[in-house]
Short mmCIF file of C-alpha atoms in Angstrom, two decimals:
data_model
loop_
_atom_site.label_atom_id
_atom_site.label_comp_id
_atom_site.label_asym_id
_atom_site.label_seq_id
_atom_site.Cartn_x
_atom_site.Cartn_y
_atom_site.Cartn_z
CA MET E 27 72.54 74.96 15.51
CA ASN E 28 70.88 76.33 18.64
CA ARG E 29 70.69 74.59 21.99
CA PHE E 30 67.19 73.25 21.41
CA THR E 31 68.13 71.84 18.00
CA ARG E 32 71.25 70.18 19.41
CA LEU E 33 69.14 68.65 22.25
CA LEU E 34 66.51 67.39 19.81
CA SER E 35 69.21 65.91 17.61
CA LEU E 36 70.79 64.16 20.60
CA LEU E 37 67.43 62.75 21.69
CA MET E 38 66.71 61.47 18.18
CA CYS E 39 70.13 59.76 17.97
CA THR E 40 69.60 58.21 21.40
CA ALA E 41 66.16 56.92 20.40
CA LEU E 42 67.61 55.48 17.20
CA LEU E 43 70.35 53.73 19.19
CA PHE E 44 67.82 52.19 21.58
CA THR E 45 65.70 51.09 18.60
CA LEU E 46 68.69 49.37 17.02
CA LEU E 47 69.67 47.70 20.30
CA ALA E 48 66.10 46.53 20.89
CA SER E 49 65.93 45.23 17.36
CA CYS E 50 69.10 43.21 17.90
CA GLY E 51 67.70 41.86 21.15
CA ASP E 52 64.42 40.91 19.49
CA THR E 53 66.26 39.05 16.73
CA GLU E 54 68.20 36.98 19.22
CA ASP E 55 65.05 36.19 21.23
CA ASP E 56 63.05 35.38 18.09
CA SER E 57 65.57 32.77 17.02
CA LYS E 58 64.83 31.00 20.30
CA SER E 59 61.13 31.56 20.67
CA GLY E 60 59.61 31.62 17.21
CA ILE E 61 57.98 35.05 17.73
CA GLY E 62 58.40 37.01 14.53
CA SER E 63 59.46 33.78 12.81
CA ALA E 64 58.85 32.84 9.21
CA ASP E 65 55.10 32.48 9.68
CA GLY E 66 54.74 35.48 12.03
CA LYS E 67 52.98 33.51 14.77
CA ASP E 68 53.97 32.05 18.12
CA THR E 69 51.43 29.21 18.52
CA PHE E 70 51.09 25.88 16.75
CA VAL E 71 47.52 24.52 16.84
CA VAL E 72 46.64 20.82 16.78
CA ALA E 73 43.09 19.43 16.59
CA LEU E 74 41.95 16.40 18.60
CA ASP E 75 38.74 14.48 17.91
CA SER E 76 37.82 14.19 21.60
CA ASP E 77 38.87 15.47 25.00
CA ILE E 78 41.73 13.90 26.91
CA VAL E 79 41.14 11.46 29.76
CA LYS E 80 43.55 13.08 32.19
CA LEU E 81 46.76 15.12 32.35
CA ASP E 82 48.57 12.11 33.72
CA PRO E 83 50.89 9.62 31.95
CA ALA E 84 49.47 6.84 34.14
CA PHE E 85 46.21 7.31 32.19
CA ALA E 86 47.71 8.19 28.79
CA TYR E 87 46.61 5.19 26.77
CA ASP E 88 44.60 6.60 23.88
CA TYR E 89 44.94 8.62 20.69
CA THR E 90 43.98 11.98 22.20
CA THR E 91 45.50 11.90 25.70
CA ASN E 92 48.90 10.66 24.54
CA PRO E 93 49.67 13.47 22.06
CA VAL E 94 49.12 16.01 24.86
CA VAL E 95 50.85 14.23 27.74
CA ASN E 96 53.85 13.31 25.57
CA GLN E 97 54.75 17.00 25.30
CA ILE E 98 54.79 17.49 29.10
CA THR E 99 56.33 14.31 30.53
CA GLN E 100 58.96 11.96 29.16
CA SER E 101 59.89 8.30 29.46
CA LEU E 102 63.12 6.57 30.44
CA LEU E 103 63.37 5.21 26.88
CA PHE E 104 61.71 6.19 23.63
CA TYR E 105 60.98 4.74 20.20
CA ASP E 106 62.78 6.41 17.29
CA GLU E 107 61.26 6.82 13.82
CA ASN E 108 62.27 3.22 13.02
CA ASN E 109 60.49 1.93 16.16
CA GLN E 110 63.80 1.10 17.83
CA LEU E 111 64.32 1.81 21.54
CA GLN E 112 66.65 4.70 22.35
CA PRO E 113 67.73 6.30 25.67
CA LEU E 114 65.92 9.41 26.95
CA LEU E 115 65.72 10.04 30.70
CA ALA E 116 67.85 6.93 31.02
CA SER E 117 71.27 7.35 29.40
CA SER E 118 71.71 3.59 28.87
CA TRP E 119 70.32 0.21 29.91
CA GLU E 120 71.17 -3.48 29.78
CA GLN E 121 69.60 -6.85 30.46
CA VAL E 122 71.87 -8.52 33.01
CA ASP E 123 70.10 -11.89 33.05
CA ASP E 124 66.71 -13.38 32.15
CA VAL E 125 64.90 -11.36 34.82
CA THR E 126 67.17 -8.39 35.64
CA TYR E 127 67.28 -5.03 33.82
CA VAL E 128 69.60 -2.18 34.85
CA TYR E 129 69.05 1.44 33.78
CA GLN E 130 71.53 4.31 34.16
CA ILE E 131 69.49 7.47 34.84
CA ARG E 132 70.59 10.91 33.62
CA ASP E 133 71.76 13.25 36.37
CA ASP E 134 71.26 16.51 34.41
CA VAL E 135 67.48 16.57 33.93
CA THR E 136 65.21 19.28 35.35
CA PHE E 137 61.46 19.63 35.58
CA SER E 138 59.79 22.63 33.99
CA ASP E 139 59.75 24.48 37.33
CA GLY E 140 63.56 24.30 37.42
CA THR E 141 63.85 21.64 40.11
CA PRO E 142 66.18 18.70 39.35
CA MET E 143 64.80 15.25 38.58
CA THR E 144 65.98 12.74 41.19
CA MET E 145 66.00 8.98 41.59
CA ASP E 146 63.14 9.43 44.06
CA ASP E 147 61.05 10.93 41.23
CA VAL E 148 61.88 8.02 38.92
CA ILE E 149 61.06 5.29 41.44
CA TYR E 150 57.95 7.12 42.68
CA SER E 151 56.64 7.43 39.11
CA LEU E 152 57.15 3.75 38.24
CA GLU E 153 55.69 2.53 41.53
CA ARG E 154 52.72 4.89 41.16
CA THR E 155 51.94 3.59 37.66
CA SER E 156 52.48 -0.04 38.62
CA ASP E 157 50.21 0.13 41.68
CA PRO E 158 47.06 -1.88 40.83
CA ASP E 159 45.12 0.13 43.41
CA GLY E 160 45.98 3.36 41.61
CA ALA E 161 43.77 2.45 38.62
CA SER E 162 46.50 3.31 36.11
CA TYR E 163 45.73 2.08 32.61
CA MET E 164 49.33 0.85 32.40
CA SER E 165 49.49 -1.07 35.69
CA SER E 166 49.06 -4.41 33.92
CA MET E 167 52.39 -3.86 32.17
CA PHE E 168 54.07 -4.24 35.59
CA THR E 169 52.27 -7.43 36.66
CA ASN E 170 55.43 -9.48 36.22
CA VAL E 171 57.67 -6.98 38.08
CA ASP E 172 59.08 -8.20 41.38
CA THR E 173 61.17 -5.20 42.55
CA ILE E 174 61.99 -1.66 41.50
CA GLU E 175 64.92 -0.19 43.38
CA ALA E 176 67.91 2.16 43.25
CA THR E 177 71.17 0.19 43.14
CA GLY E 178 73.40 3.25 42.82
CA ASP E 179 73.26 7.04 42.96
CA TRP E 180 71.82 7.09 39.42
CA GLU E 181 71.23 3.40 38.78
CA LEU E 182 67.81 1.73 38.64
CA THR E 183 67.38 -2.05 38.75
CA ILE E 184 64.13 -3.82 37.90
CA LYS E 185 63.73 -7.53 38.59
CA LEU E 186 60.97 -9.62 37.04
CA ARG E 187 59.29 -12.62 38.61
CA GLU E 188 59.84 -14.68 35.47
CA PRO E 189 61.44 -14.10 32.04
CA ASP E 190 59.42 -11.87 29.72
CA ALA E 191 60.57 -11.10 26.17
CA THR E 192 58.35 -8.02 25.95
CA TRP E 193 59.40 -6.26 29.17
CA GLN E 194 62.18 -4.46 27.29
CA TYR E 195 59.53 -2.30 25.57
CA VAL E 196 57.54 -1.15 28.61
CA LEU E 197 59.64 1.83 29.68
CA GLY E 198 59.43 3.29 26.16
CA THR E 199 55.68 3.80 26.65
CA THR E 200 53.86 6.22 28.94
CA ALA E 201 54.28 3.52 31.61
CA GLY E 202 57.90 4.73 31.79
CA HIS E 203 57.12 8.47 32.09
CA VAL E 204 58.49 10.40 35.07
CA VAL E 205 56.54 13.00 37.05
CA SER E 206 57.64 15.23 39.93
CA LYS E 207 57.02 13.41 43.20
CA ALA E 208 56.80 16.67 45.18
CA PHE E 209 54.33 18.19 42.71
CA ALA E 210 52.15 15.06 42.58
CA GLU E 211 52.00 14.70 46.35
CA GLU E 212 51.15 18.37 46.85
CA ALA E 213 48.44 18.25 44.16
CA GLY E 214 46.90 15.14 45.68
CA ASP E 215 43.57 14.20 44.13
CA LYS E 216 43.76 17.25 41.85
CA PHE E 217 46.87 15.90 40.10
CA GLY E 218 46.17 15.51 36.39
CA THR E 219 42.99 17.60 36.47
CA ALA E 220 42.43 21.00 34.92
CA GLU E 221 42.93 22.55 38.35
CA GLY E 222 45.89 20.47 39.50
CA GLY E 223 47.79 20.17 36.23
CA LEU E 224 50.92 18.16 35.48
CA LEU E 225 54.65 18.84 35.94
CA GLY E 226 57.21 17.03 33.80
CA THR E 227 60.55 17.22 32.03
CA GLY E 228 59.23 17.63 28.48
CA PRO E 229 59.70 20.48 26.00
CA TYR E 230 56.35 22.06 26.89
CA LYS E 231 54.61 22.77 30.20
CA PHE E 232 50.97 22.89 31.16
CA VAL E 233 49.08 26.21 31.17
CA SER E 234 45.35 25.47 31.11
CA TRP E 235 42.70 22.92 30.21
CA GLN E 236 39.19 24.01 29.28
CA ASN E 237 37.34 20.72 29.47
CA GLY E 238 35.88 19.72 26.12
CA THR E 239 37.27 22.77 24.37
CA GLN E 240 41.01 23.46 24.50
CA ILE E 241 44.34 22.63 26.17
CA ASP E 242 47.15 25.19 26.21
CA LEU E 243 50.85 24.50 26.72
CA THR E 244 53.83 26.83 26.61
CA ARG E 245 57.53 26.29 26.06
CA ASN E 246 59.52 24.85 28.94
CA GLU E 247 62.24 27.48 29.41
CA ASN E 248 64.01 25.09 31.79
CA TYR E 249 64.11 22.26 29.27
CA TRP E 250 67.16 20.06 29.81
CA GLY E 251 67.40 19.00 26.15
CA GLU E 252 68.77 20.88 23.18
CA ASP E 253 65.51 22.08 21.63
CA ALA E 254 62.39 23.04 23.57
CA GLY E 255 60.34 23.68 20.45
CA TYR E 256 60.15 26.17 17.61
CA TYR E 257 56.89 27.73 18.78
CA ASP E 258 56.37 29.49 22.09
CA ASN E 259 52.95 27.92 22.57
CA LEU E 260 51.21 24.71 21.67
CA THR E 261 47.41 24.59 21.65
CA PHE E 262 45.16 21.55 21.30
CA LYS E 263 41.60 22.24 20.16
CA ILE E 264 38.95 19.58 20.72
CA ILE E 265 36.79 19.30 17.59
CA ALA E 266 34.67 16.17 17.75
CA GLU E 267 32.77 16.48 14.47
CA ASP E 268 34.82 15.09 11.57
CA ALA E 269 33.73 17.55 8.87
CA THR E 270 34.21 20.52 11.20
CA ARG E 271 37.72 19.37 12.10
CA VAL E 272 38.75 18.96 8.48
CA SER E 273 37.17 22.31 7.57
CA ALA E 274 39.16 23.97 10.37
CA LEU E 275 42.34 22.54 8.86
CA GLN E 276 41.40 23.69 5.38
CA ASN E 277 40.60 27.26 6.41
CA GLY E 278 43.65 27.66 8.66
CA ASP E 279 41.94 27.66 12.07
CA ILE E 280 44.19 24.73 13.00
CA ASP E 281 47.60 23.73 11.69
CA CYS E 282 47.56 19.97 12.14
CA THR E 283 45.37 17.02 13.06
CA VAL E 284 46.41 13.50 13.98
CA ASN E 285 44.37 10.57 12.66
CA PRO E 286 42.09 12.56 10.35
CA PRO E 287 38.74 10.86 9.66
CA GLU E 288 39.16 7.81 7.42
CA SER E 289 36.09 8.74 5.40
CA MET E 290 37.60 12.12 4.44
CA LEU E 291 41.11 11.11 3.40
CA ASP E 292 40.30 11.59 -0.28
CA SER E 293 39.18 15.20 0.21
CA ILE E 294 42.25 15.98 2.34
CA LYS E 295 44.58 14.56 -0.32
CA ALA E 296 42.79 16.57 -3.00
CA ASP E 297 43.36 19.87 -1.15
CA GLU E 298 46.49 21.52 -2.58
CA ASN E 299 47.01 23.48 0.64
CA LEU E 300 47.31 20.38 2.81
CA SER E 301 49.92 17.66 3.16
CA MET E 302 49.66 14.26 4.75
CA THR E 303 52.23 11.77 6.01
CA ASP E 304 51.35 8.19 6.81
CA ALA E 305 52.80 4.96 8.15
CA ALA E 306 51.71 1.38 8.50
CA GLY E 307 50.65 0.90 12.10
CA PHE E 308 50.77 -1.92 14.61
CA GLY E 309 46.99 -2.11 14.67
CA LEU E 310 44.07 -3.81 13.01
CA THR E 311 40.33 -3.53 12.56
CA TYR E 312 38.61 -6.83 13.20
CA LEU E 313 35.28 -8.60 13.22
CA ALA E 314 35.19 -10.71 16.40
CA PHE E 315 32.81 -13.64 16.79
CA ASN E 316 31.46 -14.36 20.25
CA THR E 317 32.92 -17.88 20.32
CA GLN E 318 31.11 -18.79 23.57
CA LYS E 319 27.63 -18.14 22.15
CA GLU E 320 25.59 -20.23 19.72
CA PRO E 321 25.90 -20.51 16.79
CA PHE E 322 29.28 -18.76 16.86
CA ASN E 323 30.75 -21.41 19.15
CA ASN E 324 30.86 -23.54 16.00
CA ALA E 325 34.00 -23.04 13.87
CA ASP E 326 32.09 -24.04 10.72
CA VAL E 327 29.69 -21.13 11.22
CA ARG E 328 32.57 -18.74 11.74
CA ASN E 329 34.38 -19.97 8.65
CA ALA E 330 31.15 -19.80 6.64
CA ILE E 331 30.79 -16.10 7.44
CA TYR E 332 34.48 -15.61 6.58
CA LEU E 333 33.82 -17.13 3.13
CA ALA E 334 30.60 -15.10 2.68
CA LEU E 335 32.35 -11.73 3.13
CA ASP E 336 33.67 -10.04 0.01
CA LEU E 337 36.69 -8.50 1.71
CA GLU E 338 38.40 -7.60 -1.55
CA SER E 339 35.42 -5.51 -2.66
CA MET E 340 35.27 -3.73 0.73
CA GLN E 341 38.98 -2.95 0.49
CA GLU E 342 38.70 -1.54 -3.01
CA ASN E 343 35.48 0.43 -2.62
CA LEU E 344 35.26 1.37 1.08
CA ILE E 345 38.55 1.06 2.95
CA LYS E 346 40.85 2.29 0.17
CA ASP E 347 43.71 4.40 1.59
CA ALA E 348 42.48 4.03 5.19
CA GLY E 349 44.31 0.74 5.52
CA MET E 350 45.95 -2.31 4.02
CA ALA E 351 44.01 -5.48 3.21
CA GLY E 352 43.78 -7.94 6.09
CA THR E 353 45.32 -11.41 6.19
CA PRO E 354 44.80 -14.41 8.51
CA LEU E 355 47.39 -12.87 10.92
CA ALA E 356 46.68 -10.42 13.73
CA SER E 357 49.11 -7.85 12.32
CA SER E 358 50.46 -6.35 9.15
CA ASP E 359 54.12 -6.82 8.25
CA ALA E 360 54.90 -3.75 10.39
CA LEU E 361 54.98 -6.19 13.31
CA PHE E 362 57.23 -8.69 11.55
CA THR E 363 60.03 -7.40 13.77
CA ILE E 364 61.57 -10.76 14.71
CA GLU E 365 63.03 -12.70 11.77
CA PRO E 366 60.80 -10.81 9.29
CA GLU E 367 61.72 -13.11 6.40
CA ARG E 368 60.35 -16.11 8.31
CA TRP E 369 57.09 -14.28 9.03
CA THR E 370 56.70 -13.35 5.36
CA GLU E 371 57.40 -16.96 4.37
CA TYR E 372 54.90 -18.28 6.93
CA LEU E 373 52.18 -15.88 5.78
CA GLY E 374 52.75 -17.01 2.19
CA LYS E 375 51.97 -20.60 3.17
CA LEU E 376 48.60 -19.76 4.75
CA PRO E 377 45.47 -20.09 2.60
CA ALA E 378 44.45 -16.69 1.23
CA HIS E 379 40.89 -15.54 1.79
CA THR E 380 38.42 -16.31 -0.97
CA TYR E 381 34.93 -14.94 -1.44
CA ASP E 382 32.83 -18.07 -1.96
CA PRO E 383 29.11 -17.85 -1.02
CA ASP E 384 28.43 -21.40 -2.26
CA ALA E 385 31.12 -22.87 0.00
CA ALA E 386 29.72 -20.75 2.83
CA LYS E 387 26.26 -22.29 2.34
CA GLU E 388 27.74 -25.78 2.43
CA LEU E 389 29.48 -25.08 5.74
CA LEU E 390 26.29 -23.63 7.22
CA SER E 391 24.38 -26.77 6.22
CA LYS E 392 27.10 -28.94 7.72
CA ALA E 393 26.78 -26.98 10.97
CA GLY E 394 23.00 -27.40 10.99
CA TYR E 395 22.11 -23.89 9.86
CA GLY E 396 21.15 -24.53 6.25
CA ASP E 397 18.13 -22.25 6.62
CA GLY E 398 20.28 -19.44 7.99
CA PHE E 399 19.72 -17.42 11.16
CA THR E 400 19.48 -13.88 12.50
CA CYS E 401 22.33 -12.22 14.39
CA ASN E 402 23.73 -8.81 15.27
CA VAL E 403 26.97 -6.89 14.96
CA VAL E 404 27.91 -4.05 17.33
CA ILE E 405 29.75 -1.07 15.79
CA ASN E 406 30.62 2.45 16.90
CA ASP E 407 29.66 5.62 15.05
CA SER E 408 32.57 5.46 12.58
CA THR E 409 31.38 6.29 9.07
CA LEU E 410 33.69 3.71 7.54
CA ARG E 411 32.62 0.92 9.91
CA ASN E 412 28.98 1.72 9.25
CA SER E 413 29.58 1.40 5.50
CA MET E 414 31.39 -1.90 6.04
CA ALA E 415 28.57 -3.22 8.25
CA LEU E 416 26.03 -2.37 5.53
CA ALA E 417 28.15 -4.24 2.98
CA MET E 418 28.32 -7.22 5.37
CA GLN E 419 24.56 -7.09 5.81
CA ASP E 420 24.06 -7.39 2.06
CA GLN E 421 26.67 -10.11 1.56
CA LEU E 422 25.47 -12.30 4.43
CA SER E 423 21.87 -12.07 3.21
CA LYS E 424 23.01 -14.02 0.13
CA VAL E 425 23.78 -17.06 2.31
CA GLY E 426 20.59 -16.81 4.40
CA ILE E 427 21.96 -14.81 7.37
CA THR E 428 19.99 -11.76 8.50
CA LEU E 429 22.38 -9.25 10.08
CA ASN E 430 21.12 -6.48 12.36
CA ILE E 431 23.47 -3.54 12.94
CA ASP E 432 23.64 -2.15 16.47
CA LYS E 433 25.33 1.23 16.34
CA VAL E 434 26.33 2.48 19.80
CA SER E 435 28.29 5.40 21.24
CA GLY E 436 32.06 5.25 21.59
CA ASP E 437 31.85 4.69 25.36
CA GLU E 438 29.28 1.93 24.97
CA HIS E 439 31.32 0.31 22.23
CA THR E 440 34.40 0.21 24.47
CA ALA E 441 32.31 -1.35 27.24
CA TYR E 442 31.09 -4.05 24.85
CA GLN E 443 34.58 -4.66 23.47
CA PHE E 444 36.12 -5.20 26.91
CA GLY E 445 33.29 -7.37 28.21
CA ASP E 446 31.81 -4.84 30.60
CA ILE E 447 28.31 -5.38 29.17
CA LEU E 448 27.08 -8.93 29.67
CA ALA E 449 23.89 -10.78 28.87
CA GLU E 450 21.78 -12.57 31.49
CA ASP E 451 23.71 -15.80 30.90
CA GLY E 452 26.97 -14.02 31.83
CA LEU E 453 28.33 -14.07 28.29
CA ARG E 454 29.34 -11.01 26.27
CA ASN E 455 26.19 -9.35 25.02
CA TYR E 456 26.76 -9.51 21.27
CA ASP E 457 27.01 -12.01 18.44
CA MET E 458 29.76 -10.13 16.62
CA ILE E 459 31.56 -6.85 17.17
CA MET E 460 33.62 -4.75 14.79
CA ALA E 461 36.42 -3.09 16.72
CA GLY E 462 40.09 -2.20 16.61
CA TRP E 463 43.26 -3.03 18.48
CA GLU E 464 46.83 -1.79 18.36
CA SER E 465 49.93 -3.46 19.71
CA ASP E 466 51.58 -1.74 22.66
CA PHE E 467 54.99 -2.99 21.56
CA PRO E 468 56.81 -3.62 18.26
CA ASP E 469 56.66 -7.37 18.80
CA PRO E 470 54.53 -9.93 16.90
CA SER E 471 53.38 -11.57 20.12
CA SER E 472 51.71 -8.43 21.44
CA ASN E 473 48.53 -8.54 19.34
CA MET E 474 48.42 -12.33 19.61
CA GLU E 475 48.41 -12.28 23.40
CA SER E 476 45.82 -9.49 23.60
CA LEU E 477 43.37 -11.15 21.22
CA TYR E 478 43.84 -14.87 21.85
CA LEU E 479 44.82 -15.48 25.49
CA SER E 480 41.79 -16.76 27.36
CA GLY E 481 40.36 -14.64 30.13
CA LEU E 482 41.73 -11.29 28.93
CA THR E 483 39.20 -8.45 28.59
CA SER E 484 40.92 -7.49 25.33
CA ASN E 485 39.95 -10.91 23.89
CA ALA E 486 36.75 -9.68 22.24
CA ALA E 487 36.07 -13.10 20.70
CA ASP E 488 36.21 -14.67 24.18
CA TYR E 489 38.42 -17.25 22.47
CA ASN E 490 39.55 -20.09 24.72
CA ASN E 491 42.01 -22.68 23.49
CA PRO E 492 44.30 -24.22 26.16
CA GLU E 493 46.94 -25.25 23.62
CA VAL E 494 47.14 -21.72 22.22
CA ASP E 495 47.40 -20.35 25.77
CA LYS E 496 50.28 -22.75 26.49
CA LEU E 497 52.19 -21.85 23.32
CA LEU E 498 51.83 -18.09 23.79
CA LYS E 499 52.94 -18.22 27.42
CA GLU E 500 55.92 -20.42 26.58
CA GLN E 501 57.19 -18.16 23.79
CA LYS E 502 57.06 -15.10 26.00
CA ALA E 503 59.49 -16.67 28.46
CA LEU E 504 62.12 -17.32 25.77
CA SER E 505 64.89 -15.00 24.62
CA ASP E 506 65.82 -16.84 21.42
CA PRO E 507 63.93 -15.22 18.47
CA ALA E 508 63.82 -18.38 16.37
CA ALA E 509 62.41 -20.46 19.22
CA ARG E 510 59.79 -17.80 19.97
CA ASN E 511 58.69 -17.74 16.34
CA ASP E 512 58.45 -21.54 16.21
CA LEU E 513 55.89 -21.44 19.03
CA MET E 514 53.96 -18.48 17.59
CA PHE E 515 53.68 -20.24 14.22
CA GLN E 516 52.38 -23.36 15.98
CA ALA E 517 49.76 -21.21 17.71
CA TYR E 518 48.70 -19.65 14.41
CA ASP E 519 48.35 -23.11 12.84
CA ILE E 520 45.56 -23.70 15.36
CA ILE E 521 44.07 -20.20 15.37
CA THR E 522 43.71 -19.86 11.59
CA LYS E 523 41.51 -22.97 11.53
CA ASP E 524 39.40 -21.79 14.46
CA THR E 525 38.81 -18.30 12.94
CA PRO E 526 37.78 -16.42 16.09
CA TYR E 527 38.34 -13.13 14.22
CA VAL E 528 38.22 -11.80 10.67
CA PHE E 529 40.85 -9.12 10.14
CA MET E 530 39.10 -6.60 7.93
CA TYR E 531 42.11 -4.33 7.39
CA TYR E 532 45.24 -2.92 8.97
CA PRO E 533 44.75 0.83 9.49
CA ILE E 534 47.31 3.23 8.08
CA LYS E 535 48.06 6.09 10.47
CA HIS E 536 47.99 9.64 9.09
CA ILE E 537 48.93 13.17 10.12
CA ALA E 538 47.38 15.98 8.08
CA MET E 539 48.95 19.45 8.15
CA ASN E 540 48.75 22.79 6.46
CA LYS E 541 51.40 22.68 3.71
CA ALA E 542 53.08 25.72 5.24
CA TYR E 543 54.39 23.55 8.09
CA THR E 544 56.63 20.53 8.48
CA GLY E 545 58.55 18.67 11.17
CA VAL E 546 55.78 16.37 12.43
CA THR E 547 55.74 12.91 10.89
CA MET E 548 53.94 9.64 11.44
CA ASN E 549 55.42 6.28 12.39
CA ALA E 550 54.04 3.01 13.72
CA ALA E 551 54.89 3.83 17.37
CA TRP E 552 53.39 7.33 17.08
CA SER E 553 51.15 7.13 20.15
CA TRP E 554 54.24 6.73 22.35
CA ASN E 555 56.60 9.13 20.59
CA ILE E 556 54.67 11.83 18.74
CA GLN E 557 56.25 15.25 19.35
CA PHE E 558 55.30 18.73 18.22
CA GLN E 559 58.48 20.52 19.33
CA ASP E 560 59.89 20.00 15.83
CA ALA E 561 56.94 21.67 14.06
CA HIS E 562 58.06 24.70 12.08
CA PRO E 563 57.28 26.64 8.89
CA VAL E 564 58.57 25.03 5.71
CA ASP E 565 60.63 28.11 4.82
CA SER E 566 62.05 28.74 8.31
CA GLY E 567 65.43 27.16 7.64
CA ALA E 568 65.00 24.93 10.68
CA ASP E 569 65.70 21.78 8.67
CA THR E 570 68.96 23.21 7.39
CA GLU E 571 70.03 24.24 10.88
CA ALA E 572 69.16 20.81 12.26
CA GLU E 573 71.17 19.08 9.54
CA GLY E 574 74.13 21.37 10.20
#
């Protein structure tokens, strides 16, 4: 072997050694990052049906903003898959008396820029969200809060003005999310925008936001928890058109979509390359009567329309797997979280809905509308709601009521629903509106208060009954579950006779994914706790590792 051959051999051995070392290094890095993982990609792609409102937990109160913000910032508490509160940025908490709650805050949490989370950050975040002048969508959750203060190096104490059985749930929502005080103050008015961004403690950190198109996040390498996510990157694509969004899932352009269109559930289930998980939600789809406007200020008219609607037929032929059949209560049994057996027993005693056009005509005659009348219903551009409105139009025509359907944009519909659009007489500018609502908390009183308390913008029926107001306010101040239920049942005894709403169905929440992936599931509290850090390929072995 000559000198050149020996040199060439040495160089080849050295190159092989470096290749082997690099390979070992790549393997170790891949196990952390997901690059070169089972599916050979480093980005998980989720489709949203509209753009987010803001990159700010103080404004995360909808089905598109929350799934994005929840990856970047975290709350003091969180809801587990069984909708039970668990510690997160707070290590523990206790209710000391009727109005005092004490939280022990973790001292080992860092933001994604590596700076430690402090008590100043926690208090700043809660005060910022609670400030009514800050326009936060969650500020109303703090209306009953008297003080927020540090009572120890890592101890937070919140005092309420009066007892409130539902306060315990607030800090498990985005109202309890923590942001970096220093980052927020430096960003100023740009905080939460595409330019200013958002800094939090979550498993992913903000990269970019192309308004109306795409939001990109990347793994938080300074994540304080055990697992910052299987994939290096998380991308949200905004695809407003339902068919286009489903097509993107079917052809692999996206990996997952939350709340797929109700009208396309059958085609998604029929696709052998897709999987879907679902859960009964805390929400409902309702028909609200404008109870302050003639003739809907007459309970007989409202009950006549209730009898004239063939709800069973709509459930079987239109709603199908999109939801469960409605009842006289403002929630499905998913919200029977306090003495559930008593709620089931109470529901069983209520008169079930019957489709009875003849009885409807008798009630209309009794109310002075034997010849019928013309009215309108406001709906959004949902395909399912449009189909239901057409069915209503046909069914009401059989009892002499002419129903006009006013289909409006999503923004307009929200304005109608919350009473921002009024008629010349100062009343809500509709006869009826088909809309939806979802409880903020896993408590049966939550939907009741939102829909029935007089004066609330969420009360789309503009229902006003002083006795119901009194009962609902009294139950909220009690801590004894049985006593609370006694008062809620008394309120329902009144409400179910007044019929300010017809509950068309209780939506079932879905997540649709390419069958190659798993780790993202649906539960009733999904808007507060949905996470994509656990998404991974089915054959990656991640489930086995997690179980071990």
